[in-house]
Short mmCIF file of C-alpha atoms in Angstrom, two decimals:
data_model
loop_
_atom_site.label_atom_id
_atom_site.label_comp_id
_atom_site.label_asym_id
_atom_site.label_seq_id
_atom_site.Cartn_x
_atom_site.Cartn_y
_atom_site.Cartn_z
CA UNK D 1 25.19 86.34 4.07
CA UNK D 2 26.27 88.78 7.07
CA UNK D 3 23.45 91.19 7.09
CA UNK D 4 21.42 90.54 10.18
CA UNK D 5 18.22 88.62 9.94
CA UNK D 6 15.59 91.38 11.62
CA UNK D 7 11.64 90.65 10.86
CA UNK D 8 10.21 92.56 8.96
CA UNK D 9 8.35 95.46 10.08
CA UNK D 10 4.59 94.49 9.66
CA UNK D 11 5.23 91.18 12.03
CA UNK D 12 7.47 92.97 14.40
CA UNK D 13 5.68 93.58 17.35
CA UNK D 14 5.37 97.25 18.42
CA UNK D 15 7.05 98.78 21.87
CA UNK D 16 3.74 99.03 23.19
CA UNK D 17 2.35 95.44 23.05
CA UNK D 18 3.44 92.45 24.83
CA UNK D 19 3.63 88.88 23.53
CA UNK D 20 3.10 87.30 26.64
CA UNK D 21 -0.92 87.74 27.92
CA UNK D 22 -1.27 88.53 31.73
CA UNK D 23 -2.85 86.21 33.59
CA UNK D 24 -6.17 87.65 35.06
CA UNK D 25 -9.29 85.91 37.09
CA UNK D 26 -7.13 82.92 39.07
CA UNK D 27 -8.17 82.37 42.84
CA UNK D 28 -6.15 80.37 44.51
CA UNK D 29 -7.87 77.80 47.09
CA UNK D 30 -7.41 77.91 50.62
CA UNK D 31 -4.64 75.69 51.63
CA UNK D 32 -6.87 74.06 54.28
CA UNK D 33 -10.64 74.32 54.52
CA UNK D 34 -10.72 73.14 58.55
CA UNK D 35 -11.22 75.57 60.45
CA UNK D 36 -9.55 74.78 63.88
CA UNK D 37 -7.03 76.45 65.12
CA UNK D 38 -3.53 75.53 65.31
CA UNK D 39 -2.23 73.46 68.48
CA UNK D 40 0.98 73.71 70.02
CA UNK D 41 3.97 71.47 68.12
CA UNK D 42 4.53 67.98 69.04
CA UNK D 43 6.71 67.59 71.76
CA UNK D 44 10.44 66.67 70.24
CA UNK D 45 11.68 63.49 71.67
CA UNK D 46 14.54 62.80 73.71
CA UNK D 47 17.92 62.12 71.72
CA UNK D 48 18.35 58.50 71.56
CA UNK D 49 21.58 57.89 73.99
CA UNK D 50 24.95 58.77 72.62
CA UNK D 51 26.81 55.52 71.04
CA UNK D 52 29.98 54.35 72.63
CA UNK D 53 33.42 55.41 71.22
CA UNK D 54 34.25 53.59 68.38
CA UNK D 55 36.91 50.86 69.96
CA UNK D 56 39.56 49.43 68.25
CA UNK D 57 41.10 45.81 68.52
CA UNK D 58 44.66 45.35 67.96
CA UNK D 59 44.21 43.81 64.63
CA UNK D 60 41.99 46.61 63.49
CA UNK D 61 44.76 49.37 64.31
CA UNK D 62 47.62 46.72 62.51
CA UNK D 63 44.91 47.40 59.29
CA UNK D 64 44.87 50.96 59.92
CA UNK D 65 48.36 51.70 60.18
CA UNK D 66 49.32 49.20 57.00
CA UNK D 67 46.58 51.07 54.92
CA UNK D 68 48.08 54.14 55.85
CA UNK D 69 51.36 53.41 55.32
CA UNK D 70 50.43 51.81 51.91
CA UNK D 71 48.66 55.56 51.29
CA UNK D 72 51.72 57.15 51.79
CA UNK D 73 53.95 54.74 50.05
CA UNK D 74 51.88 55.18 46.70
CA UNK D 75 51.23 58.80 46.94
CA UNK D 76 55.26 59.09 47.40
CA UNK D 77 55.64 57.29 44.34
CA UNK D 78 53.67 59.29 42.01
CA UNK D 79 55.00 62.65 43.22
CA UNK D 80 58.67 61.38 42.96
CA UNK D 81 58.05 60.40 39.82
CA UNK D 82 56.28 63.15 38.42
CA UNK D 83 59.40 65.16 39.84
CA UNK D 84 61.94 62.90 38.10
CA UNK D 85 59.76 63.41 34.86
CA UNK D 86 60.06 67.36 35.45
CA UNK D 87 63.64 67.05 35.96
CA UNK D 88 64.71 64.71 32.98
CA UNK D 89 62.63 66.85 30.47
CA UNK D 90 64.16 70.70 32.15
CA UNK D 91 67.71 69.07 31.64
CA UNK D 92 66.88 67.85 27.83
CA UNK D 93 65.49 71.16 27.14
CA UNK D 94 68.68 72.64 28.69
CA UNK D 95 71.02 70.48 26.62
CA UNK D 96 68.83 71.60 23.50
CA UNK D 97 69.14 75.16 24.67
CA UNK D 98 73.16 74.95 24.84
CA UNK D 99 73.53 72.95 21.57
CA UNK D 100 71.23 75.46 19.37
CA UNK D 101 73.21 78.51 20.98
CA UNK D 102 76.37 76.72 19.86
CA UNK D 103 75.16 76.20 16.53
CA UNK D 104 74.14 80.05 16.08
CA UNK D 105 76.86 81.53 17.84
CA UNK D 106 79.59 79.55 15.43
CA UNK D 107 78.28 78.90 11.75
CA UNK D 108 81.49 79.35 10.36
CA UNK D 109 83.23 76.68 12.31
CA UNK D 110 81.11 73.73 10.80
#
């Protein structure tokens, strides 16, 4: 069941053959039969003209700040309460900790 699974020796190939045939007699065609001779590149056209600076209204920035605010408000959240979660389970463990030590350190007191 563990012994390695090698072919046997009369369908093994040998070092000295290959597989994999090489691939003899392909031509490849020319990539373009014309014969003319290359011209000089297209001329690259002028940049279209820069766009104006994006504006904004008074009610747009109102948007912008509330989003941002709202961003900040909910990422606050999370991390605060991932921290409180850190805290509450470091101070169970702690109380755990003190209580087992207790137990060990005084079995003849129960």
């Amino acid at each position: 069941m563990f012994t390695p699974k090698i072919p046997p020796p009369d369908t093994a190939p040998t070092p000295g053959t290959s597989l994999v045939q090489p691939l003899t007699g392909l031509v490849h065609p020319q990539a373009c039969t014309c014969h003319h001779t290359p011209t000089a590149p297209a001329p690259v056209p002028a940049a279209p003209p820069s766009r104006p600076a994006v504006q904004f209204t008074p009610g747009s920035l109102l948007v912008a700040a509330a989003g941002g605010t709202a961003v900040v408000l909910v990422v606050g959240t999370v991390l605060v309460s991932m921290l409180l979660a850190t805290a509450i389970t470091a101070a169970s463990v702690a109380v755990c900790a003190v209580v087992l030590r207790s137990l060990l350190n005084r079995p003849n007191n129960r």
